[in-house]
GROMACS .gro file of C-alpha atoms in nm:
model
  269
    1UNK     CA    1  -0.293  -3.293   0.531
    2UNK     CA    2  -0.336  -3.554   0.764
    3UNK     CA    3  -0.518  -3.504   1.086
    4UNK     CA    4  -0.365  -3.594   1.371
    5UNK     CA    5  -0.698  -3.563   1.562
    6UNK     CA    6  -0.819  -3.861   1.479
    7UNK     CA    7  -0.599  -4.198   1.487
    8UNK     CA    8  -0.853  -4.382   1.282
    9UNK     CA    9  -0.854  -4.139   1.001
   10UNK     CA   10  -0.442  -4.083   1.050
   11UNK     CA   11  -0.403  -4.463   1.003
   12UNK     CA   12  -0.646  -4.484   0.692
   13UNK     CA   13  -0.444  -4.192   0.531
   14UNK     CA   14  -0.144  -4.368   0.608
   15UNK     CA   15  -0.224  -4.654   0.485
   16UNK     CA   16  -0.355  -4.484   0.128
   17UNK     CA   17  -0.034  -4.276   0.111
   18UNK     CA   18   0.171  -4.650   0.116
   19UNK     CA   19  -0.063  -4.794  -0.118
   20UNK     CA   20  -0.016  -4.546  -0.363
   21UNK     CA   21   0.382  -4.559  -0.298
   22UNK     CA   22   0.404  -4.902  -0.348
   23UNK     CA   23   0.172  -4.862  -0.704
   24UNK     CA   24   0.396  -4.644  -0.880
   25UNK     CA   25   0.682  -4.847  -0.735
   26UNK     CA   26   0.507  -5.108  -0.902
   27UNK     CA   27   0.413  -4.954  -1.242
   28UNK     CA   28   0.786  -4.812  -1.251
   29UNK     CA   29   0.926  -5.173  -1.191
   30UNK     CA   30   0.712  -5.285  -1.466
   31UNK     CA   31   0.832  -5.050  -1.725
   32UNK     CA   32   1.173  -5.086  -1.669
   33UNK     CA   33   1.138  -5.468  -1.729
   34UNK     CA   34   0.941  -5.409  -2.038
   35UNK     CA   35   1.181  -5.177  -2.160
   36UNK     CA   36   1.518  -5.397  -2.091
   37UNK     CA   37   1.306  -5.708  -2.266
   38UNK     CA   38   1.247  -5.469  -2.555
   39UNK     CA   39   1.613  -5.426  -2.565
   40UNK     CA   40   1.723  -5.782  -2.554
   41UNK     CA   41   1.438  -5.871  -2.850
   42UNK     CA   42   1.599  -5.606  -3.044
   43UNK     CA   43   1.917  -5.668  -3.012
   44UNK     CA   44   1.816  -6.056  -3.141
   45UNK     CA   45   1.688  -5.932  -3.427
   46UNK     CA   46   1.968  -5.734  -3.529
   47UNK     CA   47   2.158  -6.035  -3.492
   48UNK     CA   48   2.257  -6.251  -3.755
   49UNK     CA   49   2.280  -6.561  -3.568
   50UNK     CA   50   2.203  -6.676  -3.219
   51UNK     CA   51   2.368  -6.493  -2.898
   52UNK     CA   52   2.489  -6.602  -2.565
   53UNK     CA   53   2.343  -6.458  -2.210
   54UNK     CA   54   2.673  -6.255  -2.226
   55UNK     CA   55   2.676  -6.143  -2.557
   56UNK     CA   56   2.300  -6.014  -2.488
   57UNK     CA   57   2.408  -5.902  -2.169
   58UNK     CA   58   2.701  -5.675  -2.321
   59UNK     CA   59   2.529  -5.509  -2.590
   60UNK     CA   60   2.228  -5.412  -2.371
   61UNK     CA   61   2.469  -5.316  -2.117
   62UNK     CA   62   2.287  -5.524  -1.829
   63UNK     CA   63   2.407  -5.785  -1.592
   64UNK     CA   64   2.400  -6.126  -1.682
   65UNK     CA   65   2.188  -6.259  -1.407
   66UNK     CA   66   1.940  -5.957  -1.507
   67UNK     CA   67   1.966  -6.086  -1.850
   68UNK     CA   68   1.939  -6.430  -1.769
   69UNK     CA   69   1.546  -6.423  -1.586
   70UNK     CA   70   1.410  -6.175  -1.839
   71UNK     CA   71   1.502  -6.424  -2.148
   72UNK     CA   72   1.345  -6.716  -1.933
   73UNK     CA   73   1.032  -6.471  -1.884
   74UNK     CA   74   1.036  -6.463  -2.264
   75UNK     CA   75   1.119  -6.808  -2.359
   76UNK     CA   76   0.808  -6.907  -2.165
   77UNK     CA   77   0.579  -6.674  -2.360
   78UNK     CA   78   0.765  -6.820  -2.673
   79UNK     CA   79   0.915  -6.425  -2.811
   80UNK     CA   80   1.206  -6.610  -2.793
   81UNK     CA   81   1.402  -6.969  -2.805
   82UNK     CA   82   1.659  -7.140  -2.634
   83UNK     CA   83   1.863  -7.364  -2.872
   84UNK     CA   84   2.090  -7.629  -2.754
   85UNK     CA   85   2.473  -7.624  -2.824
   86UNK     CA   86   2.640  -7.341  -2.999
   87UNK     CA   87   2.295  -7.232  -3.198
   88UNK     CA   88   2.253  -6.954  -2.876
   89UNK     CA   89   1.942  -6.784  -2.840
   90UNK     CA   90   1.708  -6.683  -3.124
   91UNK     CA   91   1.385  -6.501  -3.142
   92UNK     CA   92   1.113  -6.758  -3.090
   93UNK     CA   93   0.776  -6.850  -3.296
   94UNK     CA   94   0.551  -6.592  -3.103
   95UNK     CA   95   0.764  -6.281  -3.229
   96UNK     CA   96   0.726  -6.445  -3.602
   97UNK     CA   97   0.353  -6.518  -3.549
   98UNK     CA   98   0.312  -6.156  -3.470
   99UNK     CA   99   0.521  -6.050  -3.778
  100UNK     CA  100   0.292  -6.227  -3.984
  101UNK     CA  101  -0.005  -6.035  -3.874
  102UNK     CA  102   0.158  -5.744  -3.958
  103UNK     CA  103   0.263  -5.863  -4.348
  104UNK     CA  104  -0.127  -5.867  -4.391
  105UNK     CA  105  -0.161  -5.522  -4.316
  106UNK     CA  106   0.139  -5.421  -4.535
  107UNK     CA  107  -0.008  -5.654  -4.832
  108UNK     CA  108  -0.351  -5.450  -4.805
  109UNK     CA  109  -0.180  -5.133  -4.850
  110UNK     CA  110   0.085  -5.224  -5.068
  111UNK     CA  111  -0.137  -5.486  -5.266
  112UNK     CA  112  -0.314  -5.189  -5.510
  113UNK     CA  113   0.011  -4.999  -5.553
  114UNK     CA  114   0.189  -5.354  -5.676
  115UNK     CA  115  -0.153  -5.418  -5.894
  116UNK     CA  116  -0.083  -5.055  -6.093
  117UNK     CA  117   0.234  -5.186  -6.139
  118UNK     CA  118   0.193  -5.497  -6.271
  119UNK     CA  119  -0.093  -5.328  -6.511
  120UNK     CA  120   0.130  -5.056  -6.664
  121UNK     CA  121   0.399  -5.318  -6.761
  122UNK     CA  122   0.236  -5.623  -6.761
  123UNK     CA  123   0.570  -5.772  -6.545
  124UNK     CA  124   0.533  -5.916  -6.234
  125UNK     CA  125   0.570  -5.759  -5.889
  126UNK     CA  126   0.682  -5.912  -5.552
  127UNK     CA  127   0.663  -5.803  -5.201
  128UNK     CA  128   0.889  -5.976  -4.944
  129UNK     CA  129   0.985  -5.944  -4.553
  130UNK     CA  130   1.336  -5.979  -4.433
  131UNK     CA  131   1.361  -6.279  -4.191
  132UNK     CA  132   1.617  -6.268  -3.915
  133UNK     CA  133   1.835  -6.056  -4.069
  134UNK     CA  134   1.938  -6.344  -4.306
  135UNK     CA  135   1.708  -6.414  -4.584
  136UNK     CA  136   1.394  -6.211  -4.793
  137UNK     CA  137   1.121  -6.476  -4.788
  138UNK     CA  138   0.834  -6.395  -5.062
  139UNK     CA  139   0.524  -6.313  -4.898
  140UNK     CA  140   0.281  -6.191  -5.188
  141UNK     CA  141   0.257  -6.155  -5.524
  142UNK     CA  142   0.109  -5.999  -5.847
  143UNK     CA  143   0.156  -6.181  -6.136
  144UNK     CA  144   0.180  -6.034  -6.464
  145UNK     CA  145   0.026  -6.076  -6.830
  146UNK     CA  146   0.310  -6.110  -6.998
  147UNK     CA  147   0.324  -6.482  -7.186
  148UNK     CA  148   0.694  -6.507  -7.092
  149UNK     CA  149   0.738  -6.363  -6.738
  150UNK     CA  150   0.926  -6.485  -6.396
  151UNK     CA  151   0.728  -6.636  -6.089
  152UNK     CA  152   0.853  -6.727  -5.798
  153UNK     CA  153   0.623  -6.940  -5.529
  154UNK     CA  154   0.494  -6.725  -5.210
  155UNK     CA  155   0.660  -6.871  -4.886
  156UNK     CA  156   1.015  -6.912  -5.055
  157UNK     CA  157   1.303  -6.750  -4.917
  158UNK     CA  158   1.611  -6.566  -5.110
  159UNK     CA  159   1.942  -6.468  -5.043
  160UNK     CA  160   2.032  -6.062  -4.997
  161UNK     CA  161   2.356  -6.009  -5.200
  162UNK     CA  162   2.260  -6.135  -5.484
  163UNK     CA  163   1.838  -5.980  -5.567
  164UNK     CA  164   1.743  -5.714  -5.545
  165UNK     CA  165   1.486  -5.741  -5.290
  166UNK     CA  166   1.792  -5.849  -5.065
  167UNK     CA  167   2.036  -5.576  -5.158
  168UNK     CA  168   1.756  -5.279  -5.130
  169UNK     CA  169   1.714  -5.445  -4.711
  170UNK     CA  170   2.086  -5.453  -4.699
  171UNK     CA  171   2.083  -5.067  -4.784
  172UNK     CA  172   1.870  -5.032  -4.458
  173UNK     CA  173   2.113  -5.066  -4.241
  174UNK     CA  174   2.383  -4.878  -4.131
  175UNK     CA  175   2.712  -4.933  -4.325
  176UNK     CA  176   2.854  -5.139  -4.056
  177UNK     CA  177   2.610  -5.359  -3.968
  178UNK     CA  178   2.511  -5.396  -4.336
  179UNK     CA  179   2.904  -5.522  -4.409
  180UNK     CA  180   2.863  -5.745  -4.120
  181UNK     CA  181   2.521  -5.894  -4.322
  182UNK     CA  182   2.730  -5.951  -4.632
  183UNK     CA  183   3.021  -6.158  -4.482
  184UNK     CA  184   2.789  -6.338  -4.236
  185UNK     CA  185   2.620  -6.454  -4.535
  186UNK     CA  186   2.966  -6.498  -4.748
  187UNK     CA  187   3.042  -6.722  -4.482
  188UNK     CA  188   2.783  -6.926  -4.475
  189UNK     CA  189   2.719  -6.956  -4.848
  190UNK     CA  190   3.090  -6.923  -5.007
  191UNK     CA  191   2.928  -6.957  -5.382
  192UNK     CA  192   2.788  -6.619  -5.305
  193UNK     CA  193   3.097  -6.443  -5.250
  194UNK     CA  194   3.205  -6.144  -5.467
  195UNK     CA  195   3.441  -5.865  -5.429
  196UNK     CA  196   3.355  -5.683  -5.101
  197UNK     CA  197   3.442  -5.323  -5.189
  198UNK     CA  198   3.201  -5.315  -5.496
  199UNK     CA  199   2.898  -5.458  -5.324
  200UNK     CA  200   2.961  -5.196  -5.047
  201UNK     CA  201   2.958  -4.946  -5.336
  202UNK     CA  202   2.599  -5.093  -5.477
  203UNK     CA  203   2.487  -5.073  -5.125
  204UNK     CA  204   2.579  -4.720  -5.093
  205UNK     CA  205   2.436  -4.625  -5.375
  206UNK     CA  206   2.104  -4.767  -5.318
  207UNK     CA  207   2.128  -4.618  -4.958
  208UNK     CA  208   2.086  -4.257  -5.143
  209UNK     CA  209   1.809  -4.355  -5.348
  210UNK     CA  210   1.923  -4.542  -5.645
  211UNK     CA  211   1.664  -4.850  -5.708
  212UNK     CA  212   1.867  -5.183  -5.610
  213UNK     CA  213   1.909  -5.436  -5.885
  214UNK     CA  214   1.996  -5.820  -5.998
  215UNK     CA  215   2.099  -5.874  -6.356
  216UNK     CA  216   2.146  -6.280  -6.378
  217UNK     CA  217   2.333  -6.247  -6.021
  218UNK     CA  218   2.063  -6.511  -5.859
  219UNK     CA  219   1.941  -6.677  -6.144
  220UNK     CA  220   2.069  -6.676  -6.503
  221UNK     CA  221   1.837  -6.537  -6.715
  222UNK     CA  222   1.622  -6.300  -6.504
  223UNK     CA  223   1.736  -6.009  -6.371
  224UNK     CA  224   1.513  -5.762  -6.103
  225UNK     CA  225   1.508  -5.361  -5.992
  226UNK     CA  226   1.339  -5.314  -5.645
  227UNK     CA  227   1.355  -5.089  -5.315
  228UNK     CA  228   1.325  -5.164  -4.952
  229UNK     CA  229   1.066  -4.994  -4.700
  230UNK     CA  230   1.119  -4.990  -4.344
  231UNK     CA  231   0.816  -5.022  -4.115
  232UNK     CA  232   0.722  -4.896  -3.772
  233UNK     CA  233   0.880  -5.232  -3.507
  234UNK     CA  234   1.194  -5.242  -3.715
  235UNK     CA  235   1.034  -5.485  -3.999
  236UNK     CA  236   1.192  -5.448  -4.357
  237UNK     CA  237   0.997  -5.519  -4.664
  238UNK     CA  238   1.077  -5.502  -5.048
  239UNK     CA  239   0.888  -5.498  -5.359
  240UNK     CA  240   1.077  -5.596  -5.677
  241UNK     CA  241   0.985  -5.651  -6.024
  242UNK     CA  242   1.159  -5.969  -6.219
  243UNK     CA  243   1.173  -5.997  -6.549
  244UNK     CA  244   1.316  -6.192  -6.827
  245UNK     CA  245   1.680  -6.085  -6.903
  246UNK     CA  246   1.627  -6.066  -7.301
  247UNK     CA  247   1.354  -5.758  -7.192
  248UNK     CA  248   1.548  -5.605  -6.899
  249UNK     CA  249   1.744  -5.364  -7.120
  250UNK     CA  250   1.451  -5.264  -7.368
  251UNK     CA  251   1.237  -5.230  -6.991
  252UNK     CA  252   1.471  -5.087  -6.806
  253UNK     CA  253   1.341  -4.722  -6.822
  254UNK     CA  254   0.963  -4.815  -6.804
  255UNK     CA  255   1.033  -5.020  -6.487
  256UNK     CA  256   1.285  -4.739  -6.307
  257UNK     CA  257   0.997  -4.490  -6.349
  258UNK     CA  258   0.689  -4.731  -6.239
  259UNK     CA  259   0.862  -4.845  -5.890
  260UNK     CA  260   1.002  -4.469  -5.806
  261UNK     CA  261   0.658  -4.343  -5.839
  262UNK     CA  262   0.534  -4.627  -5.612
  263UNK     CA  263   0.804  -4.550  -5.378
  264UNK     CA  264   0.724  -4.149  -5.390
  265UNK     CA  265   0.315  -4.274  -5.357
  266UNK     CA  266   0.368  -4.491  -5.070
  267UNK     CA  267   0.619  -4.272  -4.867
  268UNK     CA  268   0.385  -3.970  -4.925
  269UNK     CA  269   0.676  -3.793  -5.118
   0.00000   0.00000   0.00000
């Protein structure tokens, strides 16, 4: 209640009343932006290639100009970047930076579960990150004791519809989007292409729980089984376990019951 009695008092209270009016103005203001720049950063990294102001402002269902000063906002902080010509606009160095320091938290969880792994077969295991919606790039490693065995370097990147790191991500998505995926990257790498409607089927499979696999489809002479796991900020990371192709068959069974149980440990089933 405000007393009228005294104009001093009347104007302080007035004054507080506005103050906090204009603060949760303020704090509502603020998460609306934060939750509109969320939006546009997501929709970027669903994307398989750069968008335009209006293509972001379409699927976020905002107006352009809206669009327009939160992606400068963002550019400037460096979550996203601003390529010249038809390239669009991409999500910049800061979100990667920050995806990074999230694989090292992964690779210290996952890193025992691979170790066991490796131990019970003696094959090597692999953990990877899908990048931009586009490639699995190799981000650690447990190496096996087998005297013929496949290695790949940490830091190189692989295409997803033809491992088995990158079918198991495909499977992530939603039909739809993962169809999209596999002709974006048909397109851009013709010696990839295969029949459509039997991929789909692979993916679909894997999608209910069927460990995703390579047999020479990459590279002659090693073939993979692996499964995808889908963290907390929309990040997607495999583990897969390549072998040589003359063991797959004979292996086959051994491997298929090592990586469901590390599946089953790590998703607490």
């Amino acid at each position: 209640m405000i007393n009228e009695g005294c104009p001093e008092r009347t104007r302080d209270a007035l004054k507080e009343r506005d103050h906090l009016d204009d603060h949760k103005d303020y704090n509502n203001h603020g998460i609306k932006v934060i939750s509109r720049a969320t939006d546009i950063l997501r929709v970027l990294g669903q994307s398989t290639g750069g968008l335009s102001l209006g293509q972001i402002a379409n699927r976020v269902g905002l107006p352009r100009s809206t669009v327009q000063r939160i992606v400068a906002a963002l550019e400037l902080e460096g979550f996203i970047s601003v390529e010249k010509g038809n390239a669009g606009i991409r999500l910049g160095p800061e979100i990667q930076s920050l995806a990074q320091a999230r694989s090292g938290a992964i690779r210290e969880r996952l890193r025992p579960l691979m170790k066991q792994i490796s131990e019970a077969t003696g094959e090597t295991v692999d953990l990877a990150v899908l990048e931009g919606n586009r490639r699995m790039r190799f981000i650690d490693q447990v190496i096996g004791s087998q005297r013929l065995r496949t290695v790949s370097g940490i830091g190189e990147s692989f295409p997803l519809t033809t491992t088995a790191n990158g079918k198991a991500a495909l499977a992530t998505f939603e039909p739809t989007e993962a169809t999209k995926l596999i002709i974006s990257e048909f397109e851009a790498r013709p010696e990839l292409a295969r029949e459509l409607t039997s991929l789909l089927a692979e993916i679909d499979a894997i999608r209910s729980g069927t460990l995703a696999r390579d047999e020479d489809e990459h590279t002659e002479g090693v073939s993979a089984l692996g499964f995808a796991i889908s963290e907390p900020g929309d990040e997607i990371y495999a583990i897969s376990v390549p072998v040589p192709t003359t063991r797959f068959a004979r292996k086959e069974a051994e491997l298929t019951a090592a990586l469901e149980k590390l599946r089953a440990s790590y998703l607490g089933l």
